[in-house]
Coordinates of C-alpha atoms in Angstrom, one line a residue:
Chain J
M1 CA 185.0 16.1 175.1
T2 CA 187.9 18.3 175.3
S3 CA 187.9 22.3 175.4
T4 CA 188.8 22.8 171.7
H5 CA 185.3 24.0 171.0
P6 CA 184.3 27.4 172.0
A7 CA 181.7 27.3 174.9
V8 CA 179.3 29.3 172.9
E9 CA 179.2 30.3 169.3
L10 CA 176.2 32.6 168.3
D11 CA 176.0 33.5 164.8
G12 CA 173.8 36.0 163.1
L13 CA 171.1 35.2 165.7
T14 CA 167.8 36.8 164.9
K15 CA 164.5 36.5 166.6
S16 CA 161.2 38.5 166.2
F17 CA 157.9 38.5 168.1
G18 CA 155.5 40.0 165.8
A19 CA 156.5 43.5 164.6
V20 CA 159.3 43.6 167.5
T21 CA 162.7 42.4 166.7
A22 CA 164.0 41.2 170.0
V23 CA 167.4 39.9 168.8
D24 CA 168.8 41.3 165.8
G25 CA 171.8 39.6 164.0
L26 CA 173.7 39.0 167.2
S27 CA 176.9 37.1 166.9
L28 CA 179.1 36.2 169.9
R29 CA 181.9 33.8 170.7
V30 CA 182.7 32.7 174.3
Q31 CA 185.8 30.7 175.1
P32 CA 185.9 28.0 177.7
G33 CA 186.6 29.4 181.3
E34 CA 185.5 32.8 180.4
V35 CA 183.1 34.7 182.9
V36 CA 180.9 36.9 180.6
A37 CA 178.3 39.5 181.8
F38 CA 175.6 40.1 179.4
L39 CA 174.7 43.6 180.2
G40 CA 171.8 45.8 179.1
P41 CA 168.5 47.5 180.0
N42 CA 165.3 45.6 180.2
G43 CA 164.1 44.7 176.7
A44 CA 167.5 44.6 175.3
G45 CA 167.0 41.0 174.2
K46 CA 169.0 39.4 176.9
T47 CA 166.5 36.7 177.9
T48 CA 165.6 36.0 174.3
T49 CA 169.2 35.3 173.5
I50 CA 169.5 33.0 176.6
D51 CA 166.5 31.3 175.6
M52 CA 167.9 30.4 172.2
L53 CA 171.2 29.6 173.7
L54 CA 169.7 27.0 175.7
G55 CA 167.4 25.6 173.0
L56 CA 164.3 26.7 174.8
S57 CA 163.4 28.7 171.7
R58 CA 164.3 28.5 168.1
P59 CA 166.0 31.5 166.2
D60 CA 164.2 32.8 163.1
R61 CA 167.7 33.0 161.5
G62 CA 171.2 32.3 162.7
T63 CA 172.9 29.3 164.4
V64 CA 173.6 28.3 168.1
R65 CA 176.4 26.0 168.9
V66 CA 177.1 25.1 172.5
L67 CA 180.4 23.4 173.5
G68 CA 180.4 22.2 169.8
G69 CA 176.9 20.7 169.6
T70 CA 173.3 21.7 169.8
P71 CA 171.8 23.3 172.7
D72 CA 169.4 20.3 173.4
D73 CA 172.3 17.8 173.4
A74 CA 174.3 19.9 175.8
V75 CA 171.3 20.0 178.2
A76 CA 170.6 16.4 178.0
R77 CA 174.3 15.5 178.7
G78 CA 174.5 18.0 181.7
R79 CA 177.1 20.0 179.8
V80 CA 175.1 23.3 180.3
A81 CA 172.9 24.3 183.3
A82 CA 171.0 27.4 183.8
V83 CA 169.3 29.4 186.5
L84 CA 166.4 31.3 184.7
Q85 CA 164.0 33.8 186.1
T86 CA 161.2 32.0 184.7
G87 CA 161.9 28.5 186.0
G88 CA 159.5 27.5 188.7
L89 CA 159.9 25.2 191.6
L90 CA 157.2 22.9 193.2
K91 CA 156.1 24.5 196.4
D92 CA 155.0 21.4 198.2
L93 CA 158.5 19.7 197.8
T94 CA 161.3 20.3 200.3
V95 CA 164.6 21.9 199.2
G96 CA 166.3 18.5 199.5
E97 CA 163.6 16.6 197.7
T98 CA 163.7 19.0 194.9
V99 CA 167.5 18.6 194.5
R100 CA 167.1 14.7 194.7
M101 CA 164.3 14.7 192.3
T102 CA 166.3 16.6 189.8
A103 CA 169.4 14.4 190.2
H104 CA 167.4 11.5 189.2
F105 CA 166.8 12.9 185.7
Y106 CA 170.6 12.7 185.0
R107 CA 172.9 9.9 184.1
H108 CA 175.4 11.2 186.6
T109 CA 175.5 14.0 189.2
R110 CA 177.4 15.5 192.0
P111 CA 175.9 14.4 195.5
A112 CA 172.8 16.2 196.6
A113 CA 174.6 17.2 199.9
E114 CA 177.5 18.8 198.0
V115 CA 175.4 21.1 195.9
L116 CA 173.3 22.1 198.7
E117 CA 176.4 22.9 200.5
R118 CA 177.9 25.0 197.6
A119 CA 174.8 26.8 197.2
G120 CA 174.7 27.5 200.9
I121 CA 171.2 26.0 201.6
T122 CA 172.3 23.0 203.6
D123 CA 170.6 24.3 206.6
I124 CA 167.2 24.6 204.9
A125 CA 167.3 21.3 203.1
D126 CA 164.2 20.1 205.0
R127 CA 162.2 23.4 204.3
V128 CA 159.3 23.2 202.0
V129 CA 160.1 25.3 198.8
G130 CA 156.9 27.4 199.4
R131 CA 158.2 28.8 202.7
C132 CA 161.6 29.7 201.3
S133 CA 162.2 33.3 200.5
G134 CA 163.0 34.5 196.9
G135 CA 166.8 34.4 197.6
Q136 CA 166.7 31.0 199.0
Q137 CA 164.7 29.7 196.1
Q138 CA 167.3 31.3 193.8
R139 CA 170.0 29.5 195.5
L140 CA 168.0 26.3 195.2
R141 CA 167.8 26.8 191.4
F142 CA 171.5 27.4 191.5
A143 CA 172.0 24.2 193.5
L144 CA 170.0 22.4 190.8
A145 CA 172.2 23.9 188.1
L146 CA 175.3 22.7 189.9
L147 CA 174.0 19.0 190.0
P148 CA 175.5 18.0 186.6
D149 CA 178.7 19.8 187.3
P150 CA 178.2 21.7 183.9
D151 CA 180.9 23.0 181.8
L152 CA 178.8 26.1 180.9
M153 CA 176.5 27.8 183.6
V154 CA 174.0 30.4 182.3
L155 CA 172.4 32.7 184.8
D156 CA 169.4 35.1 183.6
E157 CA 169.1 38.0 186.1
P158 CA 170.0 35.7 188.9
T159 CA 169.5 38.4 191.6
T160 CA 166.4 40.1 190.4
G161 CA 163.9 40.9 193.2
M162 CA 166.7 39.9 195.9
D163 CA 167.5 42.4 198.6
V164 CA 170.9 43.6 199.2
E165 CA 172.0 40.8 201.4
G166 CA 170.2 38.2 199.2
R167 CA 172.3 39.4 196.3
R168 CA 175.5 39.3 198.2
D169 CA 174.8 35.7 199.5
F170 CA 174.1 34.6 195.9
W171 CA 177.2 35.9 194.4
Q172 CA 179.3 34.6 197.3
A173 CA 177.9 31.2 196.5
L174 CA 178.6 31.5 192.9
R175 CA 182.1 32.6 193.7
R176 CA 182.7 29.8 196.0
D177 CA 182.0 27.6 193.2
A178 CA 184.3 29.3 190.8
R179 CA 185.6 26.1 189.7
R180 CA 188.6 26.5 187.2
G181 CA 187.5 26.0 183.8
R182 CA 183.8 26.6 184.2
T183 CA 182.3 29.0 181.6
V184 CA 179.9 31.4 183.3
I185 CA 177.6 33.7 181.2
F186 CA 175.2 35.9 183.3
A187 CA 172.7 38.5 182.2
T188 CA 172.2 41.5 184.4
H189 CA 171.1 45.0 184.3
Y190 CA 173.1 45.6 187.5
L191 CA 176.4 47.4 186.6
D192 CA 178.1 46.6 189.7
E193 CA 177.4 42.9 189.3
A194 CA 178.9 42.9 185.9
D195 CA 181.8 45.2 187.2
A196 CA 182.6 42.7 190.0
Y197 CA 182.2 39.4 188.8
A198 CA 182.7 39.3 184.9
D199 CA 186.2 39.2 183.1
R200 CA 184.4 40.3 180.1
I201 CA 181.2 42.5 179.4
V202 CA 179.0 42.3 176.4
L203 CA 176.7 45.2 176.2
V204 CA 173.6 44.7 174.3
R205 CA 170.8 47.3 173.2
Q206 CA 168.0 46.7 170.9
G207 CA 169.0 43.1 170.3
R208 CA 172.5 44.1 169.1
I209 CA 175.8 44.1 170.8
V210 CA 177.0 47.6 171.1
A211 CA 180.2 46.8 173.1
D212 CA 182.3 43.8 174.0
G213 CA 185.3 43.8 176.0
T214 CA 187.0 43.7 179.5
T215 CA 185.5 45.8 182.2
A216 CA 188.3 48.3 181.9
E217 CA 187.7 48.5 178.1
I218 CA 184.1 49.3 178.6
K219 CA 184.9 51.7 181.0
N220 CA 187.4 53.5 178.8
L221 CA 184.7 53.8 176.1
A222 CA 183.3 56.5 178.5
A223 CA 186.8 58.0 179.5
G224 CA 187.2 61.5 180.7
R225 CA 185.3 63.5 182.9
T226 CA 182.1 65.6 183.2
V227 CA 182.2 69.4 184.2
R228 CA 178.9 70.6 185.3
A229 CA 178.2 74.2 186.0
T230 CA 175.3 76.7 186.5
L231 CA 175.5 79.2 183.7
P232 CA 172.4 80.9 182.5
G233 CA 172.6 81.5 178.7
A234 CA 175.6 79.4 178.1
D235 CA 177.0 79.6 174.6
Q236 CA 177.0 75.9 173.6
A237 CA 178.8 76.4 170.4
A238 CA 181.5 78.5 171.9
L239 CA 182.1 75.9 174.6
A240 CA 182.0 72.9 172.2
A241 CA 184.7 74.8 170.2
L242 CA 187.3 74.7 173.2
P243 CA 190.1 72.2 172.9
G244 CA 189.6 68.8 174.5
V245 CA 185.8 69.1 174.7
D246 CA 183.8 65.9 173.5
A247 CA 180.2 67.1 174.1
V248 CA 178.3 70.0 175.6
E249 CA 174.9 69.6 176.9
V250 CA 172.8 72.4 178.2
R251 CA 170.0 71.5 180.5
G252 CA 168.2 74.9 181.5
D253 CA 170.6 76.8 183.6
S254 CA 173.1 74.0 183.8
V255 CA 175.7 73.1 181.4
L256 CA 177.5 69.8 181.2
V257 CA 180.6 69.5 179.3
R258 CA 182.4 66.1 178.6
T259 CA 186.1 66.4 178.2
G260 CA 189.6 65.0 178.5
D261 CA 190.9 68.0 180.1
S262 CA 188.6 69.0 182.9
D263 CA 191.2 71.4 184.5
A264 CA 191.2 73.7 181.4
I265 CA 187.5 73.6 181.0
A266 CA 186.9 74.5 184.7
R267 CA 189.5 77.3 184.6
H268 CA 187.8 78.5 181.3
L269 CA 184.2 78.5 183.0
L270 CA 185.4 80.2 186.2
T271 CA 187.7 82.9 184.7
R272 CA 185.9 83.7 181.2
T273 CA 182.3 83.3 182.1
A274 CA 179.7 83.9 184.8
A275 CA 179.6 80.1 185.7
R276 CA 179.2 79.1 189.2
D277 CA 178.6 75.8 191.3
V278 CA 181.4 74.0 189.1
E279 CA 181.5 70.3 189.8
I280 CA 183.9 67.8 188.2
T281 CA 183.0 64.1 188.0
S282 CA 184.8 61.2 186.5
R283 CA 182.7 59.0 184.3
N284 CA 182.2 55.5 185.4
L285 CA 180.7 52.1 184.1
E286 CA 177.3 53.4 184.6
D287 CA 178.1 56.3 182.2
A288 CA 179.4 54.0 179.6
F289 CA 176.4 51.8 180.1
L290 CA 173.9 54.7 179.7
A291 CA 176.0 56.3 176.8
L292 CA 176.1 53.0 174.9
T293 CA 172.6 51.8 175.6
T294 CA 170.6 54.8 175.3
A295 CA 172.2 56.5 172.3
Q296 CA 170.0 56.8 169.3
T297 CA 167.1 55.2 171.0
G298 CA 163.6 55.6 169.3
A299 CA 165.3 54.8 166.0
Chain M
M1 CA 190.7 27.1 167.4
T2 CA 193.3 25.4 169.5
T3 CA 193.3 25.4 173.2
S4 CA 195.9 22.8 174.1
T5 CA 195.9 23.0 177.9
P6 CA 193.3 21.0 179.8
T7 CA 191.7 23.6 182.1
R8 CA 190.4 21.2 184.5
A9 CA 193.4 18.7 185.0
A10 CA 192.4 18.3 188.6
V11 CA 188.8 17.5 188.2
T12 CA 187.7 14.1 186.8
E13 CA 185.6 14.6 183.7
P14 CA 181.9 13.9 184.6
D15 CA 179.9 11.3 183.0
R16 CA 178.4 12.8 179.9
R17 CA 176.3 10.0 178.7
L18 CA 172.5 10.6 178.1
P19 CA 170.2 9.3 180.9
A20 CA 168.3 5.9 180.2
L21 CA 164.7 6.0 179.3
G22 CA 164.8 9.8 178.8
G23 CA 165.4 10.4 182.4
F24 CA 162.6 8.4 183.6
A25 CA 163.6 7.1 187.0
P26 CA 162.0 5.1 189.9
G27 CA 163.7 7.4 192.4
A28 CA 162.0 10.5 191.0
L29 CA 158.6 8.5 190.8
G30 CA 159.0 7.6 194.4
I31 CA 159.4 11.4 195.3
E32 CA 156.5 12.1 193.2
L33 CA 154.3 9.5 194.9
R34 CA 155.3 10.8 198.5
R35 CA 154.4 14.3 197.3
V36 CA 150.9 13.1 196.2
L37 CA 150.3 11.2 199.4
R38 CA 151.3 14.4 201.4
N39 CA 148.7 16.3 199.9
R40 CA 145.9 16.6 202.2
R41 CA 143.4 17.9 199.7
T42 CA 144.0 15.1 197.3
L43 CA 143.7 12.4 200.2
A44 CA 140.5 14.0 201.4
F45 CA 138.9 14.0 198.0
T46 CA 140.2 10.5 196.8
L47 CA 140.5 8.3 199.8
I48 CA 138.3 9.8 202.6
M49 CA 135.3 11.4 200.8
P50 CA 134.3 8.3 198.9
G51 CA 134.6 6.2 202.0
V52 CA 132.4 8.6 203.9
F53 CA 129.8 8.6 201.1
F54 CA 129.7 4.8 201.3
L55 CA 128.9 5.0 205.0
I56 CA 126.4 7.9 204.6
F57 CA 124.5 6.6 201.4
G58 CA 125.5 3.0 201.3
L59 CA 125.2 1.7 204.6
P60 CA 121.5 2.6 205.0
Q61 CA 120.8 0.2 202.1
G62 CA 121.9 -2.6 204.0
G63 CA 119.8 -5.8 203.8
Q64 CA 118.5 -4.8 200.2
S65 CA 119.2 -7.0 197.2
L66 CA 119.7 -6.7 193.5
D67 CA 117.7 -8.8 191.3
N68 CA 120.3 -11.5 191.4
G69 CA 120.4 -11.6 195.1
R70 CA 123.6 -9.7 195.6
P71 CA 123.7 -6.9 198.0
V72 CA 122.8 -3.2 197.1
T73 CA 125.7 -2.1 199.2
A74 CA 128.2 -3.8 197.0
Y75 CA 126.6 -1.9 193.9
I76 CA 127.2 1.2 195.8
M77 CA 130.7 0.5 197.0
I78 CA 131.9 -0.4 193.3
S79 CA 130.3 2.7 192.0
L80 CA 132.0 4.7 194.6
A81 CA 135.4 3.1 193.9
V82 CA 135.0 4.0 190.2
Y83 CA 134.3 7.5 191.4
A84 CA 137.2 7.5 193.9
A85 CA 139.6 6.3 191.1
M86 CA 138.4 8.8 188.5
V87 CA 138.9 11.7 191.1
A88 CA 142.3 10.5 191.9
T89 CA 143.6 10.0 188.4
T90 CA 142.2 13.1 187.2
S91 CA 143.7 15.1 190.0
V92 CA 147.3 13.7 189.3
G93 CA 146.8 14.3 185.7
G94 CA 145.4 17.9 186.2
A95 CA 148.4 18.6 188.4
V96 CA 150.2 19.2 185.1
A97 CA 148.4 22.5 184.8
T98 CA 149.7 23.5 188.3
E99 CA 153.1 22.7 187.3
R100 CA 152.9 24.6 184.1
A101 CA 151.6 27.5 186.1
L102 CA 154.3 27.5 188.6
G103 CA 157.0 27.2 185.7
W104 CA 158.3 23.7 186.8
S105 CA 157.7 22.4 183.3
R106 CA 160.0 25.1 182.1
Q107 CA 162.5 24.2 184.7
L108 CA 162.4 20.5 183.7
R109 CA 163.4 21.7 180.3
L110 CA 166.8 22.5 181.7
T111 CA 167.4 19.0 182.5
P112 CA 167.7 15.7 180.5
L113 CA 164.2 14.7 181.4
R114 CA 162.2 14.1 178.2
P115 CA 158.6 15.2 178.0
A116 CA 157.5 11.6 177.4
A117 CA 159.3 10.3 180.5
Y118 CA 157.6 13.2 182.5
V119 CA 154.1 12.2 181.3
A120 CA 154.9 8.6 182.0
T121 CA 155.7 9.5 185.6
K122 CA 152.5 11.2 185.8
L123 CA 150.5 8.3 184.5
I124 CA 152.2 5.8 186.9
T125 CA 151.5 8.2 189.7
A126 CA 148.0 8.8 188.7
M127 CA 147.3 5.0 188.3
S128 CA 149.1 4.2 191.7
L129 CA 146.8 6.8 193.5
G130 CA 143.9 5.4 191.6
L131 CA 144.7 1.8 192.7
L132 CA 144.8 3.0 196.2
A133 CA 141.5 4.8 196.0
V134 CA 139.8 1.5 194.8
V135 CA 141.5 -0.5 197.5
V136 CA 140.6 2.0 200.3
E137 CA 137.0 2.0 199.1
F138 CA 136.7 -1.6 199.1
V139 CA 138.4 -2.1 202.6
V140 CA 135.8 0.4 203.9
G141 CA 133.0 -1.7 202.3
T142 CA 134.4 -5.0 203.6
A143 CA 134.8 -3.4 207.1
A144 CA 131.3 -2.2 206.9
G145 CA 130.1 -5.7 206.1
V146 CA 129.7 -6.0 202.4
R147 CA 130.3 -9.7 201.2
V148 CA 130.6 -10.6 197.6
P149 CA 132.7 -13.6 195.9
A150 CA 136.4 -13.0 195.3
Y151 CA 136.1 -12.9 191.7
V152 CA 133.8 -10.0 191.9
W153 CA 136.2 -8.1 194.0
L154 CA 138.9 -8.7 191.6
L155 CA 137.2 -8.1 188.3
S156 CA 135.2 -5.0 189.5
G157 CA 138.2 -3.5 191.3
L158 CA 140.3 -4.3 187.9
A159 CA 137.6 -2.6 185.8
A160 CA 137.3 0.4 188.2
W161 CA 141.0 0.9 188.2
L162 CA 141.9 0.4 184.4
G163 CA 138.8 2.4 183.6
S164 CA 140.3 5.2 185.6
L165 CA 143.0 5.5 183.0
V166 CA 140.5 7.3 180.8
F167 CA 140.6 10.0 183.5
A168 CA 144.3 10.2 183.9
A169 CA 144.2 11.1 180.2
F170 CA 141.2 13.7 180.9
G171 CA 143.5 15.1 183.7
L172 CA 146.6 15.6 181.4
F173 CA 144.1 16.9 178.8
I174 CA 142.9 19.6 181.1
G175 CA 146.4 20.1 182.5
Y176 CA 147.7 20.8 178.9
L177 CA 144.7 23.0 178.2
A178 CA 145.5 25.9 180.2
P179 CA 148.1 26.5 183.2
A180 CA 146.1 27.1 186.4
E181 CA 147.2 26.7 189.9
N182 CA 144.1 25.5 191.3
V183 CA 142.8 23.3 188.4
M184 CA 141.0 20.8 190.8
Q185 CA 138.6 23.4 192.0
I186 CA 137.3 23.8 188.5
I187 CA 137.2 20.2 187.6
G188 CA 136.0 18.8 190.9
P189 CA 132.3 19.8 190.2
V190 CA 132.6 18.5 186.6
L191 CA 133.7 15.2 187.9
A192 CA 130.6 15.0 190.2
V193 CA 128.1 15.8 187.2
L194 CA 130.0 13.1 185.0
A195 CA 129.8 10.6 187.9
M196 CA 126.1 11.4 188.3
F197 CA 125.5 10.7 184.7
G198 CA 127.7 7.7 185.0
G199 CA 125.4 6.2 187.5
L200 CA 128.1 6.4 190.3
F201 CA 125.7 8.2 192.8
V202 CA 122.5 6.8 191.8
P203 CA 121.6 4.1 189.2
V204 CA 121.1 5.6 185.7
E205 CA 117.7 3.9 185.6
V206 CA 116.3 6.2 188.1
L207 CA 117.1 9.3 186.0
P208 CA 114.4 10.9 183.6
D209 CA 114.2 9.0 180.2
V210 CA 115.9 11.9 178.3
L211 CA 118.8 12.1 180.8
Q212 CA 119.1 8.3 180.6
Q213 CA 119.6 8.5 176.9
V214 CA 122.1 11.4 177.2
A215 CA 123.9 9.5 180.1
K216 CA 125.1 6.8 177.6
F217 CA 127.2 9.5 175.8
T218 CA 129.0 10.7 178.9
P219 CA 132.5 9.5 179.8
V220 CA 131.8 7.7 183.0
Y221 CA 128.8 5.5 181.7
G222 CA 131.0 2.9 180.2
M223 CA 133.5 2.4 183.1
G224 CA 130.6 2.4 185.6
V225 CA 128.6 -0.4 183.5
L226 CA 131.9 -2.5 183.2
A227 CA 132.9 -2.1 186.8
R228 CA 129.4 -3.2 188.1
A229 CA 129.0 -6.0 185.4
P230 CA 130.8 -8.8 187.5
L231 CA 128.4 -8.0 190.4
T232 CA 125.0 -7.7 188.6
G233 CA 125.8 -10.4 186.1
D234 CA 123.9 -8.4 183.5
G235 CA 126.8 -8.8 181.0
V236 CA 128.6 -6.0 179.2
S237 CA 126.7 -4.0 176.5
M238 CA 128.3 -3.0 173.3
A239 CA 127.3 0.5 174.0
A240 CA 129.2 0.6 177.2
V241 CA 132.6 -0.8 175.4
V242 CA 132.1 1.8 172.6
N243 CA 131.6 4.5 175.3
L244 CA 134.7 3.6 177.1
V245 CA 137.1 3.2 174.0
V246 CA 135.8 6.4 172.4
W247 CA 136.4 8.6 175.6
A248 CA 139.7 7.0 176.0
L249 CA 140.6 7.9 172.4
V250 CA 139.1 11.4 172.9
F251 CA 141.1 12.3 175.9
G252 CA 144.2 10.4 175.0
V253 CA 144.5 11.9 171.5
G254 CA 143.5 15.4 173.0
A255 CA 146.1 15.2 175.7
A256 CA 148.8 14.1 173.3
R257 CA 148.1 17.0 170.9
L258 CA 148.0 19.6 173.6
F259 CA 151.2 18.0 175.0
R260 CA 152.8 18.3 171.6
R261 CA 151.9 21.9 171.3
D262 CA 153.2 22.5 174.8
T263 CA 156.5 21.0 174.1
A264 CA 157.0 22.5 170.8
R265 CA 159.8 25.1 170.8
V266 CA 158.8 28.5 169.5

């Protein structure tokens, strides 16, 4: 199979659980070799989408194509592999046995020793899974996913529940494996992970894609700065009317002004009003994330 | 969409054919067997306990004979072999509940292993442990002095072993009924009661009349009668055969239905 097919084609994907629409007409195309972060708050529909992408659940409407075929076929041929939050391990097998047993299910795999090495768990190969930390178990799941040398690797919140060191080790392992041409899709609600490891960020909220672009593009969606000051009785309308002001928010005695010209706003606040404690902060990916994922909630 | 440059020129293309037999592999079966034989709890209940039962309850009957002159100890040994085999096969089948509770069955869905190949592995593992359980019980009996003709060993052993297939299905049925980490703690006592009704601990004939009638409809009765028939020479009643076949169907069909429900994609 050549790389003429997109790695993933989701078209109008919809899935409801009772009255809750978890995924709502989601369409996405991922090209071979892309590293895509699926970013969104809990309950945004990331896991439901991934389950459908892997053929673990069926969409109510819409279609899924993985590497030009069905998800089931891609899984059976080892073309797609995944690290899921819900995938369990047998506590009474050793790490090495788990890898060797899983390898037997495929027609052909990379050597067990190689995937253990790449996942950074060679030293605990003889340890019983039940005595491994959460981070070690997650790297074991990663080793299992490496076995078929997949063209597409899917990771659902791979570092949830890990401490800082565990998260770092996990991403280092994933980076070490960054083989040219392997498509990676990972869901996360950690902005720094999306920022650090993805070429492309797909922001999801309430089962829909609300933004899709490079990390820089997503950050630009929230370009500009925020000027915050203490100003009792601020005239919100007057501030909003100033040139270069995007939004004004009053929280008690504080006023927050989003603007492309923070110098002018700060000068105005300090010279024309009784404002004090003026702070200027640039907006980051977190602001973009919050702006895009919390806007109009409760709709 | 035309992406002309091969992105992985330096890497040889992996073999993407489907695995033979839906991913069923002797290698995985071997690891599964080792895993079962490492489980101290399983070994205690399937290999050690029935042997100890024989030494405690069987040996004191030494010297007594059945109507046809065969030793009572052989009757007890065969009954306990049936018991050992049914506990063995149930525990392997029931382990599916544990694996579902742990999420292993979901992990397996990310591999080429087909559900039918998974169940086949479980059945073979169950029957292997069942065979071992029968052999161990017979070895204990022989070592303790039980002597019967070779054909009795063979036929009774085969009946005890093959009959335990019913309980492999029973184990799978329970395993697919509900995910639970410690399923054998729930089933263990149930098996003991069934074994009692099946005449494995005391002959059914010594039970009160009503219970004797009830016993004929319980799942162990048929396999107990069949396994002891070569020893007692009583012949095999139609009731015993029907009992075995019906319960095999009940648990087999039940397990298959729950299995399909479990593997259906929602």
